[in-house]
Coordinates of C-alpha atoms in Angstrom, one line a residue:
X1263 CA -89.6 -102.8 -18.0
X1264 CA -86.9 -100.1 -18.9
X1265 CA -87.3 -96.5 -18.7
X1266 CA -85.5 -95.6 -21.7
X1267 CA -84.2 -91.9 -20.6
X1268 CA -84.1 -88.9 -23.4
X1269 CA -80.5 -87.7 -23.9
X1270 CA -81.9 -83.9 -22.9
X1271 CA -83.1 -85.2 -19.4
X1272 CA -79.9 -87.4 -18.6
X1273 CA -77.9 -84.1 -19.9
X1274 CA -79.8 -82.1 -17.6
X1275 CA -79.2 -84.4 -14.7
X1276 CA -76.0 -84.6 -14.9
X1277 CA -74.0 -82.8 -12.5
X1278 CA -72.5 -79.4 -14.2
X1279 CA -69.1 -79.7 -14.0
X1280 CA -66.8 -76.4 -14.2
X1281 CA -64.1 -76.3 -16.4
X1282 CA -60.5 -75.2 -14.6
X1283 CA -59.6 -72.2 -15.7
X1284 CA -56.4 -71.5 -17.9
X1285 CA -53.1 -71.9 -16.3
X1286 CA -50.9 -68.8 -16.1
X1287 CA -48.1 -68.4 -19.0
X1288 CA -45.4 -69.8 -17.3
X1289 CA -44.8 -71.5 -13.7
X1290 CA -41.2 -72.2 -13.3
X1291 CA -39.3 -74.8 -11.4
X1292 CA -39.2 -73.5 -7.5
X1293 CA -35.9 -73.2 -6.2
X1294 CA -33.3 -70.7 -4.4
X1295 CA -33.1 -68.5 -7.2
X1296 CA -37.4 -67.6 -7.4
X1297 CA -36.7 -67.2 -3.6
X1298 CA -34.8 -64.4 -4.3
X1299 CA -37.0 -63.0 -6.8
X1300 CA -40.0 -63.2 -4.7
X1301 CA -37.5 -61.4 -2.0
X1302 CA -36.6 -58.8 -4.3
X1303 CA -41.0 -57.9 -5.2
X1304 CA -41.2 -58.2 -1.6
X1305 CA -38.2 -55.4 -1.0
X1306 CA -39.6 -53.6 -3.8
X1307 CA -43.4 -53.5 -2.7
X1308 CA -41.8 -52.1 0.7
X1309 CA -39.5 -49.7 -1.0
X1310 CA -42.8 -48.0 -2.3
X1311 CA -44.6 -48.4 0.9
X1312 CA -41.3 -45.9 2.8
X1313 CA -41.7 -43.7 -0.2
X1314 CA -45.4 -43.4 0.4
X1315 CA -45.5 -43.5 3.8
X1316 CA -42.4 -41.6 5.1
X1317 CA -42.9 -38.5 2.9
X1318 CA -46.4 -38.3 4.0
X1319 CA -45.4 -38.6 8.0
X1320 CA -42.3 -35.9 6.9
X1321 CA -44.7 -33.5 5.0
X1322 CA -44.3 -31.0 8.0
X1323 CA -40.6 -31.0 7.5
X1324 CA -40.5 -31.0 3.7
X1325 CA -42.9 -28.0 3.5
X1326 CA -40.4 -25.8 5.9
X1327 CA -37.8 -27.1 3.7
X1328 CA -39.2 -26.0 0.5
X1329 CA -41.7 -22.8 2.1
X1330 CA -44.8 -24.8 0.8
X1331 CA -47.9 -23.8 2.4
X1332 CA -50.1 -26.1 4.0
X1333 CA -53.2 -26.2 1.7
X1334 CA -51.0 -26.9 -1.0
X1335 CA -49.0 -29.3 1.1
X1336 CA -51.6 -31.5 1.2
X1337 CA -52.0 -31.7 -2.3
X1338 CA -48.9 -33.4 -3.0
X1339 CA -50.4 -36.3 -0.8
X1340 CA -54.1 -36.3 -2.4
X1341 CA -52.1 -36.3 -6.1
X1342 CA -49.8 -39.7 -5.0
X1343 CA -52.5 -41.2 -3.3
X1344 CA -54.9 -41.0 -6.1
X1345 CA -52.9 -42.1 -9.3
X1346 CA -50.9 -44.8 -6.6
X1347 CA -54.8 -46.6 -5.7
X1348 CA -55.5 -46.2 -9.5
X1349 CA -52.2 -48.0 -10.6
X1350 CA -53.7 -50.6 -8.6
X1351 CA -56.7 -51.5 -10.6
X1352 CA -55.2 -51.8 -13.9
X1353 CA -51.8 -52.8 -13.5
X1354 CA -52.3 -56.8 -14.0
X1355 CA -53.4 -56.2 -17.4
X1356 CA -50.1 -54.4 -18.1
X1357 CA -48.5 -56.9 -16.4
X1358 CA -50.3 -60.2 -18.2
X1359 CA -49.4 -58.1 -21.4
X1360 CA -45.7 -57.1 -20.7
X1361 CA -44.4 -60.2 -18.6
X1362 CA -43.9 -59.9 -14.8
X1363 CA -40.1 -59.4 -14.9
X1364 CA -39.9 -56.4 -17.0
X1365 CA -43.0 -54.9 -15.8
X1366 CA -41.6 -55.1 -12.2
X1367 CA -38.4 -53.9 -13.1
X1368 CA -39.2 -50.8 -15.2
X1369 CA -41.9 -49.5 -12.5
X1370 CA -39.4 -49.8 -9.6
X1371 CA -36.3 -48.3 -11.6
X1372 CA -38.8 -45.7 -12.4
X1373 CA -40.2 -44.7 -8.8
X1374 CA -36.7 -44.7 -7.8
X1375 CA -35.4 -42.2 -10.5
X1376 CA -38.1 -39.9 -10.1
X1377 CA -37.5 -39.6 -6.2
X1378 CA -33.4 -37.7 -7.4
X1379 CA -34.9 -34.5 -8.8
X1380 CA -37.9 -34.0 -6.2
X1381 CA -36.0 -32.0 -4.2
X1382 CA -35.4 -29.3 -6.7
X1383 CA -38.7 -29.0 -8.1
X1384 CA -39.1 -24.9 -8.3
X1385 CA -42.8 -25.1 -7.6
X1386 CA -45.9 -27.1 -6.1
X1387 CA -47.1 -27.8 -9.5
X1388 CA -44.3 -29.5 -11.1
X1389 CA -43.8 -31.4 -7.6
X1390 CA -47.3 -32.7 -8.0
X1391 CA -47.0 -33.5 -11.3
X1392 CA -43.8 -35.5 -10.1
X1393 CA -45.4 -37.5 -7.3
X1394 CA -48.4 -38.4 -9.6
X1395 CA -46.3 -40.3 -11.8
X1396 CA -44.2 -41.7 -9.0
X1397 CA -47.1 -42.6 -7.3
X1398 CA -48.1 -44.6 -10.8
X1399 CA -45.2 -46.4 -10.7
X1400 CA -44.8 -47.1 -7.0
X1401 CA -49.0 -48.3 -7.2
X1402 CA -48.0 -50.9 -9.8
X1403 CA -45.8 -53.0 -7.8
X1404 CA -48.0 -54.6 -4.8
X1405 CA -50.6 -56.3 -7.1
X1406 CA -47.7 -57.8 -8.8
X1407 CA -45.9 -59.3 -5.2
X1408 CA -49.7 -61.2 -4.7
X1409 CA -49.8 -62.6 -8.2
X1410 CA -46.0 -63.7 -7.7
X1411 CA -46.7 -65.0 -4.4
X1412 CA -49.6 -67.1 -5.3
X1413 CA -48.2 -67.9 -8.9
X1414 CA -44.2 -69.1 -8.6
X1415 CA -44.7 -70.4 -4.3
X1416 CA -45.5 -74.0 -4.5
X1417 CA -48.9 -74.6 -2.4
X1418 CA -47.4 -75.5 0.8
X1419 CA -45.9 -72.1 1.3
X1420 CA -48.3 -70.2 -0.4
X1421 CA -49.9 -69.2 2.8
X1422 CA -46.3 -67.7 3.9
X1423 CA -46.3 -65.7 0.6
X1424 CA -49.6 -64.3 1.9
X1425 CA -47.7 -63.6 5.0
X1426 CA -45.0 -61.8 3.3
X1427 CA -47.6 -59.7 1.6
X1428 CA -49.4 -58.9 4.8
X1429 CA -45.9 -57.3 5.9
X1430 CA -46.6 -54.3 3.1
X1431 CA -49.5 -53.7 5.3
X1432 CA -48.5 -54.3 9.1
X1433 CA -44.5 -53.7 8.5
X1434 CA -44.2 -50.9 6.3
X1435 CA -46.8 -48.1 7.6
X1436 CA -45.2 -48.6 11.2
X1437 CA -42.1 -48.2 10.0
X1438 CA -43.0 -45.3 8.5
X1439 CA -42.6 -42.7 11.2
X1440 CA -39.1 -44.2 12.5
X1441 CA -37.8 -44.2 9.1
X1442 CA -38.9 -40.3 9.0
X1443 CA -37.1 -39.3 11.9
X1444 CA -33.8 -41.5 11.3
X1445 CA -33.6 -39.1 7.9
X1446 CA -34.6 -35.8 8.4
X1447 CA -32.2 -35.8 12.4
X1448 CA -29.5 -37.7 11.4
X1449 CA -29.1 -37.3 6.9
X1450 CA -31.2 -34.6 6.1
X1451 CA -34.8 -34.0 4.7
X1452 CA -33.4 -34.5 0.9
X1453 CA -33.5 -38.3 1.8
X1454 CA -37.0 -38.1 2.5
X1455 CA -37.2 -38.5 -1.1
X1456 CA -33.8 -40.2 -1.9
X1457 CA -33.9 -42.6 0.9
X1458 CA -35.9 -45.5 -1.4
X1459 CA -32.7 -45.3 -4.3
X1460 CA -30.6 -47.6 -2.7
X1461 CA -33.2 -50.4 -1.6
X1462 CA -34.5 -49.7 -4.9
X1463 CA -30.9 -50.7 -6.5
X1464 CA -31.5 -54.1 -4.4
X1465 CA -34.5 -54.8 -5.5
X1466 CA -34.0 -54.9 -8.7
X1467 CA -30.8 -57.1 -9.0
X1468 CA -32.8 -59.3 -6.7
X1469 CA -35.6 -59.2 -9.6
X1470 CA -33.1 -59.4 -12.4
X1471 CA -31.2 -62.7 -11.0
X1472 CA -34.7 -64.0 -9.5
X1473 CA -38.4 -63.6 -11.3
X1474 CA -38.7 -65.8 -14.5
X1475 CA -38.5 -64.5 -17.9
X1476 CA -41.9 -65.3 -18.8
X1477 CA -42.9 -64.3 -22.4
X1478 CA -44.4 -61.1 -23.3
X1479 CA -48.3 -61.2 -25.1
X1480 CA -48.8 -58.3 -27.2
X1481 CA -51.9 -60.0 -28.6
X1482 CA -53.9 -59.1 -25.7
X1483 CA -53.6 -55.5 -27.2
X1484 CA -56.4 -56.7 -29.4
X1485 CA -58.9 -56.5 -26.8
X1486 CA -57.6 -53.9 -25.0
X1487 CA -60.4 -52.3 -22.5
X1488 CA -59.9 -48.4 -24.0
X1489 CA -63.4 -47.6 -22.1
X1490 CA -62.2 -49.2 -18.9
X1491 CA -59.1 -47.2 -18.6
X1492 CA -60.5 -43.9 -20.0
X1493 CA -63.7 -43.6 -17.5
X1494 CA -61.5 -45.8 -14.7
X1495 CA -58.7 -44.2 -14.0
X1496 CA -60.6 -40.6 -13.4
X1497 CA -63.4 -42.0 -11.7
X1498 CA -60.7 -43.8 -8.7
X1499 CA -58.5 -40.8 -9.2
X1500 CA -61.9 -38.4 -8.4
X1501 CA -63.4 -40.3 -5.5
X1502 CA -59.9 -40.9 -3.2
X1503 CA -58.9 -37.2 -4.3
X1504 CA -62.4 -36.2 -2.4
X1505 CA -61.2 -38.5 0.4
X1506 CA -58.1 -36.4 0.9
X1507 CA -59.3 -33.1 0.7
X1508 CA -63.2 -33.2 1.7
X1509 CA -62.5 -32.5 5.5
X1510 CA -60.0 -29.9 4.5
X1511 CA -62.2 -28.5 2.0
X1512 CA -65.5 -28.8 3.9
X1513 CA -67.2 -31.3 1.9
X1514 CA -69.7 -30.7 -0.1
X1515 CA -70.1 -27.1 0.8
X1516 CA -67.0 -26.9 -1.8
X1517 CA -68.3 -26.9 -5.3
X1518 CA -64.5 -28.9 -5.7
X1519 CA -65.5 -31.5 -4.1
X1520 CA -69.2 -32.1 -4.9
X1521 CA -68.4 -32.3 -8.6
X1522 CA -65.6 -34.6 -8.2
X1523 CA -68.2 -36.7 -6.3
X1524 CA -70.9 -36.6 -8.6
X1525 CA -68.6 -37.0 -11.9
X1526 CA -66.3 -39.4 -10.2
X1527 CA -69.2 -41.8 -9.0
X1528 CA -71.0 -41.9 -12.3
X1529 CA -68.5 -42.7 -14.3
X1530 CA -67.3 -45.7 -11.5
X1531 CA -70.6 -47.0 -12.4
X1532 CA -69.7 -47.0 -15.8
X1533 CA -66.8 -48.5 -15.0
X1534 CA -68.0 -51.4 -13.2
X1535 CA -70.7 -52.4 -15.7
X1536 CA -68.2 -52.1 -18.7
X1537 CA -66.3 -54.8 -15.9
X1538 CA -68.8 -57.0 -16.0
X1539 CA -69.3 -57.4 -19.9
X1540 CA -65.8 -56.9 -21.2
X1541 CA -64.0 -59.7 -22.9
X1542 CA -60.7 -58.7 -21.4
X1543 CA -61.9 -56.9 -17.9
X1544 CA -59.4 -55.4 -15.4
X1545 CA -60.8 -57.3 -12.5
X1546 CA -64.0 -59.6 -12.5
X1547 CA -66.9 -58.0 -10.9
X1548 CA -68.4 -61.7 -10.6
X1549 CA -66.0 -62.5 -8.0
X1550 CA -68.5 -60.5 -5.4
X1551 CA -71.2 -63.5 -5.9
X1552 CA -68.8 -65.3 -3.5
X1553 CA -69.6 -64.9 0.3
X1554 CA -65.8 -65.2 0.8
X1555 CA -64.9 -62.5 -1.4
X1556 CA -67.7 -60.4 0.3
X1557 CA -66.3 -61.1 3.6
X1558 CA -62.9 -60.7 3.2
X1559 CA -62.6 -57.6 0.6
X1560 CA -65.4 -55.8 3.2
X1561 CA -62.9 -56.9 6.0
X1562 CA -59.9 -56.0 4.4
X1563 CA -61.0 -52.3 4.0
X1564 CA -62.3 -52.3 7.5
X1565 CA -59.4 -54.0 9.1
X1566 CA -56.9 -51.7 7.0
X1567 CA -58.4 -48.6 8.0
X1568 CA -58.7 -49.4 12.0
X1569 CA -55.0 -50.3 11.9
X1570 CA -54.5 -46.8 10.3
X1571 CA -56.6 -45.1 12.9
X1572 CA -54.7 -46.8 15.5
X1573 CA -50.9 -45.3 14.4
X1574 CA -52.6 -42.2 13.5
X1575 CA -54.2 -41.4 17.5
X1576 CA -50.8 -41.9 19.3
X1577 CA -48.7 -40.0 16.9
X1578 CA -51.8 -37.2 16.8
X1579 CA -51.4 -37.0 20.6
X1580 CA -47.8 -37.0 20.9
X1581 CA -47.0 -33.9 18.2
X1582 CA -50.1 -32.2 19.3
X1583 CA -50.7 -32.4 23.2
X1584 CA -46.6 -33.7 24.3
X1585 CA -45.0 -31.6 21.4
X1586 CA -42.9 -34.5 20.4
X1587 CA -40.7 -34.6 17.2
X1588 CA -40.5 -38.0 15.2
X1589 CA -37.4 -38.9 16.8
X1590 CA -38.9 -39.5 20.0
X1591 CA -42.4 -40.6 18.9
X1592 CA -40.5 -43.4 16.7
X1593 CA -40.2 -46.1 19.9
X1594 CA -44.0 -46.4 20.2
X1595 CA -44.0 -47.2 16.3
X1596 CA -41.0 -49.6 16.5
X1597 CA -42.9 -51.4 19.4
X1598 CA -45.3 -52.5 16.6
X1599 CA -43.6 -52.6 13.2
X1600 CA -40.5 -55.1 14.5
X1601 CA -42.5 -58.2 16.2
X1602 CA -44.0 -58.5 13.1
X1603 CA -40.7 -59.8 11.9
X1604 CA -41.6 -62.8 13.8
X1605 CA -45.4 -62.7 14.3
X1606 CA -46.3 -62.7 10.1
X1607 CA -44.6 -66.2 10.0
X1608 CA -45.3 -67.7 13.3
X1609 CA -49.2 -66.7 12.8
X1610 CA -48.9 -68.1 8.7
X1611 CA -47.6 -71.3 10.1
X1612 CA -51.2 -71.6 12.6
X1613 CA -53.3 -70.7 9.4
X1614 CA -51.5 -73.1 7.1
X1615 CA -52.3 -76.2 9.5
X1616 CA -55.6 -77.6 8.0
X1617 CA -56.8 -78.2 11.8
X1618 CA -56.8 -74.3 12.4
X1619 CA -59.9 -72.4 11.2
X1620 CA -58.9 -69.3 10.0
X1621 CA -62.2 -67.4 10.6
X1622 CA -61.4 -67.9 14.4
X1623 CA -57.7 -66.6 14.2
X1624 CA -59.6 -63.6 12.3
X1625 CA -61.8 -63.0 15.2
X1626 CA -59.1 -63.5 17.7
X1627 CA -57.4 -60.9 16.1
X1628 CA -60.1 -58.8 16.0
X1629 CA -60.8 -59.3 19.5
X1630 CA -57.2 -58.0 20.2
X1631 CA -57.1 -54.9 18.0
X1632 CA -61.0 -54.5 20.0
X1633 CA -59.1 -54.4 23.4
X1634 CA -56.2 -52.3 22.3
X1635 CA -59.2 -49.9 21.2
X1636 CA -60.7 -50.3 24.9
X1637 CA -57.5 -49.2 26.9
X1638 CA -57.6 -46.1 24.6
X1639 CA -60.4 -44.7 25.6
X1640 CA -58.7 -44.0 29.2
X1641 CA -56.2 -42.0 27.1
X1642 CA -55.8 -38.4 29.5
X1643 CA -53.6 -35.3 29.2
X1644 CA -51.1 -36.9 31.2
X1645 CA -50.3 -39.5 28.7
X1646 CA -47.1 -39.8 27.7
X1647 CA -44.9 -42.7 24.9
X1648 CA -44.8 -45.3 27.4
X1649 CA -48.9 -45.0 28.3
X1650 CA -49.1 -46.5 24.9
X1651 CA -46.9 -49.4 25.0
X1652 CA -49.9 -51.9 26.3
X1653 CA -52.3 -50.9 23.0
X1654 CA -49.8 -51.3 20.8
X1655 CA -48.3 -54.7 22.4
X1656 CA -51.9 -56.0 21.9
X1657 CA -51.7 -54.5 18.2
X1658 CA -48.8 -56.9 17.3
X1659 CA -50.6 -59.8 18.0
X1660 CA -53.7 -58.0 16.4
X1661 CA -52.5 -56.7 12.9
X1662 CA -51.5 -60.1 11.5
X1663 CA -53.8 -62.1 13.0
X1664 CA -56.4 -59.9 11.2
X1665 CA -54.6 -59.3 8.0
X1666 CA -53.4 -63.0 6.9
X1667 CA -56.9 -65.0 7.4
X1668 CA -58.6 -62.3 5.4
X1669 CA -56.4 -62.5 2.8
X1670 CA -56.7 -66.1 2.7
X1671 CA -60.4 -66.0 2.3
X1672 CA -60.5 -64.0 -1.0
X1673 CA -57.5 -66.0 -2.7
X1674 CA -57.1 -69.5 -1.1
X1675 CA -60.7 -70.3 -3.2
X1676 CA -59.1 -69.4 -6.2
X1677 CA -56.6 -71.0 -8.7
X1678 CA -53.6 -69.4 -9.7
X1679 CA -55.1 -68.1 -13.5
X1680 CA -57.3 -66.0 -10.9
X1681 CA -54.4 -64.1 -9.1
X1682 CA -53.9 -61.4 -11.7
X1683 CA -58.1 -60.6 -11.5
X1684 CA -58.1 -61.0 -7.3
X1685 CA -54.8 -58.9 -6.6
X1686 CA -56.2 -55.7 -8.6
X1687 CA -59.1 -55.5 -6.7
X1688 CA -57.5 -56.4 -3.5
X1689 CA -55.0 -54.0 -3.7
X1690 CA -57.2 -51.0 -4.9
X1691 CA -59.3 -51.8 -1.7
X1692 CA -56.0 -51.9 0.0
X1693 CA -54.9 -48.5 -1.0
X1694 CA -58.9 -46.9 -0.8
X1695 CA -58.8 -48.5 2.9
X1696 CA -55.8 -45.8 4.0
X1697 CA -58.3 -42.9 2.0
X1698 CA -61.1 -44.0 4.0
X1699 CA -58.9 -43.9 6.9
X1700 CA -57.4 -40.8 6.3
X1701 CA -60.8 -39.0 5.7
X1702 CA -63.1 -41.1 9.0
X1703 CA -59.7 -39.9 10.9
X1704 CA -60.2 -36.0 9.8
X1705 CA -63.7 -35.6 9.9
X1706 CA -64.6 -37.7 13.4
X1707 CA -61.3 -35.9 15.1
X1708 CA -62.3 -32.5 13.8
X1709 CA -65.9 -32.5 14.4
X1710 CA -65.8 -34.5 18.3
X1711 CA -63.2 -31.9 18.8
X1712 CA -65.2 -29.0 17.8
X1713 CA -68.5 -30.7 19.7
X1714 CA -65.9 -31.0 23.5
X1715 CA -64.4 -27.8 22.6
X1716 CA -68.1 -26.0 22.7
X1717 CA -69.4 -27.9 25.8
X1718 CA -65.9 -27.0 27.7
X1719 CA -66.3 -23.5 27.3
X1720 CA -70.4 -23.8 27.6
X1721 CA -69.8 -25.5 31.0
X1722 CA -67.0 -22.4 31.9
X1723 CA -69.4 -20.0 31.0
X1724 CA -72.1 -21.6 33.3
X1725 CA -69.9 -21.8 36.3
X1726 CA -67.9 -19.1 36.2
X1727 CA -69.9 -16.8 39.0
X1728 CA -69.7 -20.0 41.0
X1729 CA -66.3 -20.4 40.7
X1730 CA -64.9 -16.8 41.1
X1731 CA -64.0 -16.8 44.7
X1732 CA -61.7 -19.5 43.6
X1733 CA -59.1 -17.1 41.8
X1734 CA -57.9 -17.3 38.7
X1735 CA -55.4 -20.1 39.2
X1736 CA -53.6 -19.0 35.5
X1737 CA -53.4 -15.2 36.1
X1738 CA -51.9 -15.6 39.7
X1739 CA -49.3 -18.1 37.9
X1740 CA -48.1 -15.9 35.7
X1741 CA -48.9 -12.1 37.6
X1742 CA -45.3 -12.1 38.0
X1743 CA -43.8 -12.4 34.0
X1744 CA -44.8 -8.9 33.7
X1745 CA -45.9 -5.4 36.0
X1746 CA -48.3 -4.9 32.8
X1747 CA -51.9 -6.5 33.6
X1748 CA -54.0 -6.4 30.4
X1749 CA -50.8 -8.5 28.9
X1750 CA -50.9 -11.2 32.2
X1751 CA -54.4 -11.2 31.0
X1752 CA -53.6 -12.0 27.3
X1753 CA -51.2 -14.5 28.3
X1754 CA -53.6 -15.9 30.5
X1755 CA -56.6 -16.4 28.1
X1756 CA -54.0 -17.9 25.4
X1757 CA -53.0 -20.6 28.2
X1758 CA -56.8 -21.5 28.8
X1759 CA -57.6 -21.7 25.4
X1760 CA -54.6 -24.4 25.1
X1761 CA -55.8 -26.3 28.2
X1762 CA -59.5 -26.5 26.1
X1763 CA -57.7 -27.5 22.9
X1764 CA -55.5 -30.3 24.7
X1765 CA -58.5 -31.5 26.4
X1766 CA -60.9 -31.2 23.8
X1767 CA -58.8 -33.4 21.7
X1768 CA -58.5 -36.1 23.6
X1769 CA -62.0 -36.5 24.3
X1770 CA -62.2 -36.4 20.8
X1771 CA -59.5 -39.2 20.5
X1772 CA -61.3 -41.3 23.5
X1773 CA -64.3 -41.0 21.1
X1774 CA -62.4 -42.6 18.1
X1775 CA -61.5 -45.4 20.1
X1776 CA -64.5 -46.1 21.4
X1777 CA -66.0 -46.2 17.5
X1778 CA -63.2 -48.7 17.3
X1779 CA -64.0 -51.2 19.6
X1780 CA -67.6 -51.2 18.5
X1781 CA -66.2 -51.6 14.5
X1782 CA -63.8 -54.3 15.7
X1783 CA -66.6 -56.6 17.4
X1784 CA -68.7 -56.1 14.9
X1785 CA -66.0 -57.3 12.3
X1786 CA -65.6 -60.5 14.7
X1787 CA -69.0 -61.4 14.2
X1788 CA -69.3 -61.0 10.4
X1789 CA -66.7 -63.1 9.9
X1790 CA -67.8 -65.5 12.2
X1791 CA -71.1 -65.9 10.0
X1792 CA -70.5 -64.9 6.7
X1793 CA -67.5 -66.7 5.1
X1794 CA -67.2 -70.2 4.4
X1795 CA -64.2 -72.0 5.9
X1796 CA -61.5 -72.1 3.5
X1797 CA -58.5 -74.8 3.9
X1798 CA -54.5 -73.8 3.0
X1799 CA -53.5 -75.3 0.0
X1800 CA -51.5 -78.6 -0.8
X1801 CA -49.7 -80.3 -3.2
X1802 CA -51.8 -82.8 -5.3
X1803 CA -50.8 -86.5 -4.2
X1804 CA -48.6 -88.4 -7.2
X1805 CA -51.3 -91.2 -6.2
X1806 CA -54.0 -88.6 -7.2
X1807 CA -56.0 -90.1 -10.7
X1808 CA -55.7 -87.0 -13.1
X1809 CA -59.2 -86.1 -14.5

């Protein structure tokens, strides 16, 4: 007998099948001339990266230059950092809207003509004001290089795009501080600011020749998200601003600082649940549903903010302990930034082979940055640059191998309509992970410091009856720079307080490392357990039947 099935029961088991979602606007034909425009993004993405990165490492320089305190010096990084991470989240709706190619073009020919009249601002106020827009416009540009590179590459070298990506994380920061020094010795500290107008210039024919004209949509004005925007951009700008100046400021013993927090994080949530209902959202908050995207954004922060930590501790050491200028700290920068020249593509080529799991290159990457982080901890006062060539030899082989596989598991799962959603939230993680890095780096370094510099002078204090038959190794040193004995005696308690204070801080630094090797393992595992694999992408087969 037949079992005549209602139409509701076969409909409901039936297997749900997804529909695609929307191609992008315009894919063009792949050839010589999008190489070049993916080149020129990729110059461009960089050229913000030296702007943000070389002025920050200079900042010492530029304030002597233009007599700006401290306190306020460190308000002109706070104010770029802030309004460059915010950029971040809403630029692919500005882009979607305005077309890649002119939306690329006017942000960099706008970062670069902002950088002529820096140095002449007359005050710290207009300065800021300056860097916040420039660090607007130089914020907007890295989302757009990820949607290019996973829009206009054809799937076989999609994972090299990834690649070339992972440079403005890996390449640019270590070329940072060599870039510094090369300006302020040998041009002058003006170029601090001017030295991104030429490779701006570049970028920009490259864009003009290279990136496709795709059409503008003014249409999508009709749903623009006005609530996003006005509680978004305030909310990031509050929360990485507290980042920057919390350990300065003292946390929340500043009244500063605790409203920013508590202003800045309720009107995030607002934010994210306007997100998550919004016909025409900045980024999709769904996308966290996926273990992959949990994985990888988690790692990407993580992974971001060790490899900051890790230039940040030899450069700390050199300037603080060896009293070295830029100039001659720049080698042990250049060790790492220049292999990845060759590294980024060699370790793409592993993770685009579909026999190569790229969860394991992730760990062995992790693994690397982990032993890098355990030869650090035998850091002394008798360190000097070439002490540090072994860590960072084992960072160059570290950084990518980290770096590419993560960003492979948030965007190899998704189709290129997706890239404009993914790349704003990866890149406002990307930019949050050097806040969080800046702030961890403060706070531990400051507090360890404070913690070895008490228990130094605790375990003086104990011994020093013990000890005074001994001499005093300092005074006798220095009995002969002058007849006068209370001033032998002045000089002698200033040189013993630097001996605590070079000590102190590098048991503070061995600390850091040690917190490092821990995160890195731990890092290893997660992604051992949590993601799903994820395969590199290929061209469909003509044989293929279309569905």
């Amino acid at each position: 007998m037949k079992t005549i099935v209602p139409p509701q029961a076969a409909a409901a088991a039936a297997p749900v099948i997804h529909a695609s979602p929307p191609l992008p606007s315009y894919i063009p034909p792949f050839g010589l001339r999008t190489v070049i425009g993916c080149l020129g993004m990729l110059l461009a993405v960089h050229v913000a990266g030296f702007n943000e990165h070389v002025t920050e490492i200079g900042l010492s320089d530029i304030r002597g230059a233009m007599h700006i305190g401290h306190d306020e010096g460190s308000w002109l990084i706070s104010v770029y950092e802030a309004f460059n991470i915010a950029a971040m989240a809403f630029t692919p709706w500005f882009y979607m809207t305005f077309s890649i190619y002119r939306f690329s073009i006017f942000m960099t020919v706008v970062m670069a003509l902002l950088s002529i009249p820096a140095p002449f601002m007359p005050d710290v106020t207009s300065l800021c004001i300056l860097r916040a827009f420039q660090g607007l416009a130089g914020g907007c540009l890295p989302p757009v290089l990820m949607t290019v590179m996973l829009k206009y590459l054809p799937p076989p070298l999609r994972v090299f795009g990834i690649g070339g990506y992972a440079m403005s994380a890996t390449f640019g920061p270590n070329l940072g501080l060599p870039l510094e020094a090369f300006w302020f010795e040998a041009v002058g500290w003006h170029w601090l600011y001017w030295e991104i107008i030429p490779l701006a210039a570049i970028a920009v024919g490259m864009m003009a020749y290279g990136l496709p004209r795709d059409p503008m949509h003014f249409e999508r004005f009709e749903k623009f998200n006005w609530l996003g925007l006005s509680v978004g951009l305030p909310a990031i700008c509050s929360l990485v601003t507290v980042l920057y100046q919390g350990d300065r400021l003292d946390w929340f013993r500043s009244p500063l600082i605790t409203s920013l927090t508590f202003w800045g994080m309720a009107a995030f949530i607002v934010f994210v649940i306007n997100e998550a209902f919004h016909p025409s959202p900045y980024f999709r908050i769904q996308y966290w549903r996926s273990r992959n995207i949990q994985a990888a954004l988690l790692s990407l922060v993580g992974i971001l903010a060790i490899c900051s930590i890790m230039a940040e501790i030899p450069a700390t050491y050199l300037e603080a302990v060896r009293g070295y200028r830029p100039v001659q700290a720049a080698p042990v920068s250049l060790v790492v930034a220049l292999p990845q020249l060759i590294m980024l593509p060699l370790i793409a080529a592993l993770c685009n082979s579909r026999k190569v799991d790229c969860r394991f290159v992730l760990a062995g990457g992790m693994l690397c940055l982990a032993a890098s982080a355990w030869l650090g901890t035998w850091l002394t006062v008798d360190w000097v640059r070439d002490n540090f060539y072994p860590l960072q030899i084992l960072q160059v082989f570290g950084q990518p191998m980290t770096v590419i596989p993560t960003l492979m598991l948030a965007t190899m799962a998704m189709g290129p309509a997706d890239g404009p959603f993914i790349s704003g939230m990866v890149n406002m993680l990307k930019g949050l992970a050097n806040a969080v890095a800046y702030a961890l780096f403060a706070a531990l370094s400051r507090r360890r410091e404070q913690y070895h510099s008490t228990m130094l002078l605790d375990h003086h204090g104990t011994h020093a009856l013990a000890l005074q038959g001994m001499g005093n190794p300092i005074a006798h040193q220095l009995s002969g720079t002058s007849p006068d004995a209370g001033h032998v005696a002045r000089n002698s308690l200033q040189v013993f307080h630097t001996y605590v204070h070079e000590q102190s801080l590098v048991l503070a630094l061995n600390d850091i490392y040690a917190v490092l090797v821990c995160v890195c393992l731990g890092y290893a595992v997660m992604n051992l357990l949590l993601p799903h694999r994820v395969y590199p992408p290929r061209a469909p087969s003509p044989n293929t039947p279309a569905r």
